[in-house]
Amino acid sequence: MIRGTVIIDKDLCKGCELCIVACPQTSLALSKSINVSGYRFAELVETNCTGCVNCALVCPEVAIKVYRKAKGTKKVV
Amino acid sequence: METEELTNELELVYSKPETLKDVPFHYCPGCSHSVAHRVIMEVVQELGIQEETIGVAPVGCSVFAYHYMNVDMQQAAHGRASAVATGIKRVLPDKYVFSYQGDGDLAAIGTAETIHTVNRGENILMVFINNGIYGMTGGQMAPTSLPGQITSTSPYGRDTADVGFPLKITELVAMLPGALYVSRHAVHTPNAVRKFKKAITKSFEYQKQKRGTCFIEVVSNCPSGWKMTPVDTIKYIEEVMFPSYPLGDIKVPKDENI
Ligand SMILES: Cc1ncc(C[n+]2csc(CCOP(=O)(O)OP(=O)(O)O)c2C)c(N)n1
Ligand code: SF4
Ligand code: SF4
């Protein structure tokens, strides 16, 4: 069951990795490719994101949007 | 399921506040300045005071804070942000006024302005970004640099016998009767960010009561000046900065009635 997810604006990301260490689910990792500024960027690599918002709270670039399963809505996948 | 499909089913719980302009930050990767900017603007958005808020930017890496913060702003001469904020607040006493300064700005060249602003009990919020170094000019030693800290002007480490000890200006201003609320925070972990945000919220709420100065320090990083990866700065903040700059409230209003 998907509980949450993130959308990371890869071109805003500076590859600082602060989101990666803040994620309690280790759902994030740095990409192998680079973005327009030449940084490796953070990506969601697992499906276990809970939408806890931790990554977005520490992201200096405000590059992360967080989504979470709404209370009372029916299960998503 | 594709992310796009998925986000239709899920609820958006975090995105950039509208009080931040839609431009990328110029700060180095992992710099605390961006997080501090964002948190202050989130609070402004949540309190619905965007039209009533006036900020004062310093000299230092955050000199262009007004490129990002979507509120009325003025930039001040080096160290003078709290003096400029004083002027603004006295002319427009019903606006929410804050200054935003680094340690080189607030605790070195601006020491006199800082102390006298708080001593007068100006009804403003002062946000103090303490990264223990002069970031903008290339990582020189600041009054707040730690004993033994290697900087470009203390290549053998800060020698306290020669240049004294880290200046705990936050404890200093807390002693002044004009200080209403003085608290030290950080933005290096999600929980630290949550607490910092609460402190900023409280400070704007206290400002309505016109009972004195709110002063919030943020123990920050400077990955470029410290010559560390952003992730390594987390450990440094916890192990090296916090013993000298412990987190928590230093002064709270006597009768908390908000
Ligand atoms: C009157 C004056 N003196 C010196 C400088 C050079 N100067 C620019 S920024 C700065 C220090 C900035 O350090 P800090 O306030 O800690 O901010 P940071 O860049 O670390 O965020 C100095 C000394 C200046 N711009 N003006
Ligand atoms: S915290 Fe933000 S800028 Fe840093 S790696 Fe993660 S998404 Fe990129
Ligand atoms: S020099 Fe330091 S304080 Fe300035 S933007 Fe870079 S990391 Fe931040």
Coordinates of N, CA, C and O in Angstrom, one line a residue, chain B residues 121-212:
Chain B
G121 N 14.5 47.6 24.0 CA 13.3 46.8 24.0 C 12.5 47.1 22.8 O 11.3 47.1 22.8
E122 N 13.2 47.3 21.6 CA 12.4 47.6 20.4 C 11.5 46.4 20.1 O 11.9 45.2 20.2
N123 N 10.3 46.7 19.7 CA 9.3 45.6 19.5 C 9.5 45.0 18.1 O 8.6 45.0 17.2
I124 N 10.7 44.4 17.9 CA 10.9 43.7 16.6 C 11.4 42.3 16.9 O 11.7 41.9 18.1
L125 N 11.5 41.5 15.8 CA 12.1 40.2 15.9 C 13.5 40.2 15.3 O 13.6 40.7 14.2
M126 N 14.5 39.8 16.0 CA 15.8 39.7 15.4 C 16.2 38.2 15.2 O 16.2 37.5 16.1
V127 N 16.4 37.9 13.9 CA 16.8 36.5 13.6 C 18.3 36.5 13.4 O 18.8 37.3 12.6
F128 N 19.0 35.7 14.2 CA 20.5 35.7 14.2 C 21.0 34.3 13.7 O 20.9 33.3 14.3
I129 N 21.6 34.4 12.5 CA 22.1 33.1 11.9 C 23.6 33.0 12.2 O 24.5 33.7 11.7
N130 N 23.8 32.1 13.2 CA 25.2 31.9 13.7 C 25.9 30.7 13.1 O 25.6 29.5 13.5
N131 N 26.7 30.9 12.0 CA 27.4 29.8 11.4 C 28.9 29.9 11.8 O 29.7 29.1 11.3
G132 N 29.2 30.7 12.8 CA 30.6 30.7 13.4 C 31.7 31.2 12.4 O 32.8 30.9 12.6
I133 N 31.3 31.9 11.3 CA 32.3 32.2 10.3 C 31.7 33.3 9.4 O 30.5 33.6 9.4
Y134 N 32.6 34.0 8.8 CA 32.2 35.0 7.7 C 32.1 34.2 6.4 O 33.1 33.9 5.8
G135 N 30.9 33.9 6.1 CA 30.7 33.1 4.9 C 31.0 33.8 3.6 O 31.8 33.4 2.8
M136 N 30.3 35.0 3.4 CA 30.4 35.7 2.2 C 31.8 36.1 1.7 O 32.1 36.0 0.5
T137 N 32.6 36.5 2.7 CA 33.9 37.0 2.3 C 35.0 35.9 2.2 O 36.1 36.2 1.9
G138 N 34.6 34.7 2.4 CA 35.6 33.6 2.2 C 36.0 32.9 3.5 O 37.2 32.4 3.6
G139 N 35.2 32.8 4.5 CA 35.4 31.9 5.6 C 36.4 32.4 6.6 O 37.2 31.7 7.2
Q140 N 36.4 33.7 6.9 CA 37.3 34.3 8.0 C 36.7 34.0 9.3 O 35.5 33.8 9.5
M141 N 37.5 34.1 10.4 CA 37.1 33.9 11.7 C 36.1 35.0 12.2 O 36.3 36.2 11.8
A142 N 35.1 34.6 12.9 CA 34.1 35.5 13.4 C 34.3 35.5 15.0 O 34.9 34.6 15.5
P143 N 33.7 36.5 15.6 CA 33.7 36.5 17.1 C 33.1 35.2 17.7 O 33.4 34.8 18.8
T144 N 32.2 34.6 16.9 CA 31.5 33.4 17.3 C 32.3 32.1 16.9 O 31.8 31.0 17.3
S145 N 33.4 32.2 16.2 CA 34.1 31.0 15.9 C 34.6 30.3 17.1 O 34.8 30.9 18.2
L146 N 34.7 28.9 17.1 CA 34.9 28.2 18.3 C 36.4 28.1 18.6 O 37.3 28.2 17.6
P147 N 36.8 27.8 19.8 CA 38.2 27.7 20.1 C 38.8 26.6 19.3 O 38.2 25.5 19.1
G148 N 39.9 26.8 18.7 CA 40.6 25.8 17.8 C 40.0 25.8 16.4 O 40.6 25.0 15.6
Q149 N 39.0 26.5 16.1 CA 38.4 26.4 14.8 C 39.3 26.9 13.7 O 39.8 28.1 13.8
I150 N 39.5 26.1 12.7 CA 40.3 26.6 11.6 C 39.5 27.3 10.6 O 38.4 26.9 10.1
T151 N 39.9 28.6 10.3 CA 39.3 29.4 9.3 C 40.4 30.0 8.5 O 41.6 29.8 8.7
S152 N 40.0 30.8 7.5 CA 41.0 31.3 6.6 C 41.9 32.3 7.3 O 43.0 32.6 6.9
T153 N 41.4 32.9 8.4 CA 42.3 33.9 9.1 C 42.7 33.3 10.5 O 43.4 34.0 11.3
S154 N 42.4 32.0 10.7 CA 43.0 31.3 11.9 C 43.4 29.9 11.4 O 42.8 28.9 11.8
P155 N 44.4 29.9 10.5 CA 44.8 28.6 9.9 C 45.3 27.6 10.9 O 45.3 26.4 10.6
Y156 N 45.7 28.0 12.1 CA 46.2 27.1 13.1 C 45.1 26.8 14.1 O 45.4 26.3 15.2
G157 N 43.9 27.3 13.9 CA 42.8 27.2 14.9 C 42.7 28.5 15.7 O 43.7 29.2 15.9
R158 N 41.5 28.8 16.1 CA 41.3 30.0 16.9 C 42.0 29.9 18.2 O 41.8 29.0 19.0
D159 N 42.9 30.8 18.5 CA 43.7 30.8 19.7 C 43.1 31.8 20.7 O 43.1 33.0 20.5
T160 N 42.5 31.2 21.7 CA 41.7 32.1 22.6 C 42.6 33.1 23.4 O 42.1 34.1 23.8
A161 N 43.9 32.7 23.6 CA 44.8 33.6 24.3 C 45.0 34.8 23.5 O 45.2 35.9 24.1
D162 N 44.9 34.7 22.2 CA 45.2 35.8 21.3 C 43.9 36.6 21.0 O 43.8 37.8 21.1
V163 N 42.8 35.9 20.6 CA 41.6 36.6 20.1 C 40.4 36.3 20.9 O 39.3 36.7 20.5
G164 N 40.5 35.8 22.1 CA 39.4 35.6 23.0 C 38.5 34.4 22.7 O 38.8 33.6 21.8
F165 N 37.4 34.4 23.4 CA 36.5 33.2 23.3 C 35.3 33.5 22.5 O 35.0 34.7 22.2
P166 N 34.6 32.5 22.0 CA 33.3 32.7 21.3 C 32.4 33.7 22.0 O 32.2 33.5 23.2
L167 N 31.9 34.6 21.3 CA 31.0 35.6 21.9 C 29.6 35.1 21.9 O 29.0 34.9 20.9
K168 N 29.1 34.9 23.1 CA 27.7 34.4 23.3 C 26.8 35.5 23.4 O 26.2 35.9 24.5
I169 N 26.5 36.2 22.3 CA 25.8 37.4 22.3 C 24.3 37.1 22.6 O 23.6 38.0 23.1
T170 N 23.9 35.9 22.4 CA 22.5 35.6 22.7 C 22.2 35.6 24.2 O 21.3 36.2 24.7
E171 N 23.2 35.0 24.9 CA 23.1 35.0 26.4 C 23.2 36.5 26.9 O 22.5 36.9 27.9
L172 N 24.1 37.2 26.2 CA 24.3 38.6 26.6 C 23.0 39.4 26.5 O 22.7 40.1 27.4
V173 N 22.4 39.3 25.3 CA 21.2 40.2 25.2 C 20.0 39.7 26.0 O 19.2 40.5 26.4
A174 N 20.1 38.4 26.4 CA 19.0 37.9 27.2 C 19.0 38.6 28.6 O 18.0 38.6 29.3
M175 N 20.2 39.0 29.0 CA 20.3 39.7 30.3 C 19.6 41.1 30.4 O 19.3 41.6 31.4
L176 N 19.4 41.6 29.2 CA 18.8 43.0 29.1 C 17.3 43.0 29.4 O 16.6 42.1 28.8
P177 N 16.9 44.0 30.2 CA 15.4 44.0 30.4 C 14.6 44.2 29.2 O 13.4 43.8 29.2
G178 N 15.1 44.7 28.1 CA 14.3 45.0 26.9 C 14.0 43.7 26.2 O 13.2 43.7 25.3
A179 N 14.8 42.6 26.5 CA 14.5 41.3 25.8 C 13.3 40.6 26.3 O 13.2 40.4 27.5
L180 N 12.4 40.3 25.5 CA 11.2 39.6 25.9 C 11.3 38.1 25.8 O 11.0 37.4 26.7
Y181 N 11.8 37.7 24.6 CA 11.8 36.3 24.3 C 13.2 36.0 23.6 O 13.4 36.6 22.6
V182 N 14.0 35.2 24.2 CA 15.3 34.9 23.6 C 15.5 33.3 23.5 O 15.3 32.7 24.6
S183 N 15.7 32.8 22.4 CA 15.7 31.4 22.3 C 16.8 31.0 21.2 O 17.0 31.7 20.2
R184 N 17.4 29.8 21.4 CA 18.4 29.3 20.4 C 17.9 28.1 19.7 O 17.5 27.1 20.4
H185 N 18.0 28.0 18.5 CA 17.5 26.9 17.7 C 18.5 26.5 16.6 O 19.7 26.9 16.6
A186 N 18.1 25.5 15.8 CA 18.9 25.0 14.7 C 18.0 24.6 13.6 O 16.8 24.5 13.8
V187 N 18.5 24.3 12.4 CA 17.7 23.8 11.3 C 18.3 22.6 10.6 O 18.1 22.3 9.5
H188 N 19.1 21.9 11.4 CA 19.9 20.8 10.8 C 19.2 19.4 10.8 O 19.6 18.5 10.1
T189 N 18.0 19.3 11.5 CA 17.2 18.1 11.4 C 15.8 18.5 11.3 O 15.4 19.6 11.6
P190 N 14.9 17.6 10.9 CA 13.5 17.9 10.7 C 12.9 18.5 12.0 O 12.1 19.4 12.0
N191 N 13.2 17.8 13.2 CA 12.7 18.3 14.4 C 13.2 19.7 14.8 O 12.4 20.5 15.4
A192 N 14.4 19.9 14.6 CA 15.0 21.3 14.9 C 14.2 22.3 14.0 O 13.9 23.4 14.5
V193 N 13.9 22.0 12.8 CA 13.2 22.9 11.9 C 11.8 23.2 12.5 O 11.3 24.3 12.6
R194 N 11.1 22.1 13.0 CA 9.8 22.3 13.6 C 9.8 23.2 14.8 O 9.0 24.1 14.9
K195 N 10.9 23.0 15.6 CA 10.9 23.9 16.8 C 11.3 25.3 16.5 O 10.7 26.2 17.1
F196 N 12.2 25.5 15.5 CA 12.5 26.8 15.1 C 11.3 27.6 14.6 O 11.0 28.7 14.9
K197 N 10.5 26.8 13.8 CA 9.3 27.4 13.3 C 8.3 27.9 14.4 O 7.7 29.0 14.3
K198 N 8.2 27.1 15.4 CA 7.3 27.4 16.6 C 7.9 28.7 17.2 O 7.1 29.6 17.6
A199 N 9.2 28.8 17.3 CA 9.8 30.0 18.0 C 9.5 31.3 17.1 O 9.2 32.3 17.7
I200 N 9.6 31.1 15.8 CA 9.3 32.3 15.0 C 7.8 32.7 15.1 O 7.5 33.8 15.2
T201 N 7.0 31.7 15.1 CA 5.5 31.9 15.2 C 5.3 32.7 16.5 O 4.6 33.7 16.6
K202 N 5.8 32.2 17.6 CA 5.6 32.8 18.9 C 6.1 34.3 18.9 O 5.5 35.2 19.4
S203 N 7.3 34.5 18.3 CA 7.9 35.8 18.2 C 7.0 36.8 17.5 O 6.9 37.9 18.0
F204 N 6.4 36.4 16.4 CA 5.5 37.3 15.7 C 4.2 37.6 16.6 O 3.7 38.7 16.6
E205 N 3.8 36.5 17.3 CA 2.6 36.7 18.1 C 3.0 37.7 19.3 O 2.2 38.6 19.6
Y206 N 4.1 37.5 19.9 CA 4.6 38.4 21.0 C 4.7 39.8 20.5 O 4.4 40.8 21.2
Q207 N 5.1 40.0 19.2 CA 5.3 41.3 18.7 C 4.0 42.2 18.7 O 4.1 43.4 18.9
K208 N 2.9 41.5 18.6 CA 1.6 42.2 18.7 C 1.5 42.9 20.1 O 0.8 43.9 20.2
Q209 N 2.0 42.3 21.1 CA 1.9 42.8 22.5 C 2.8 43.9 22.8 O 2.6 44.6 23.9
K210 N 3.8 44.2 21.9 CA 4.7 45.4 22.1 C 5.3 45.4 23.5 O 5.2 46.3 24.3
R211 N 5.9 44.2 23.9 CA 6.5 44.1 25.2 C 8.0 44.0 25.2 O 8.6 43.7 26.2
G212 N 8.6 44.1 24.0 CA 10.1 44.0 24.0 C 10.6 43.2 22.8 O 9.8 42.8 21.9

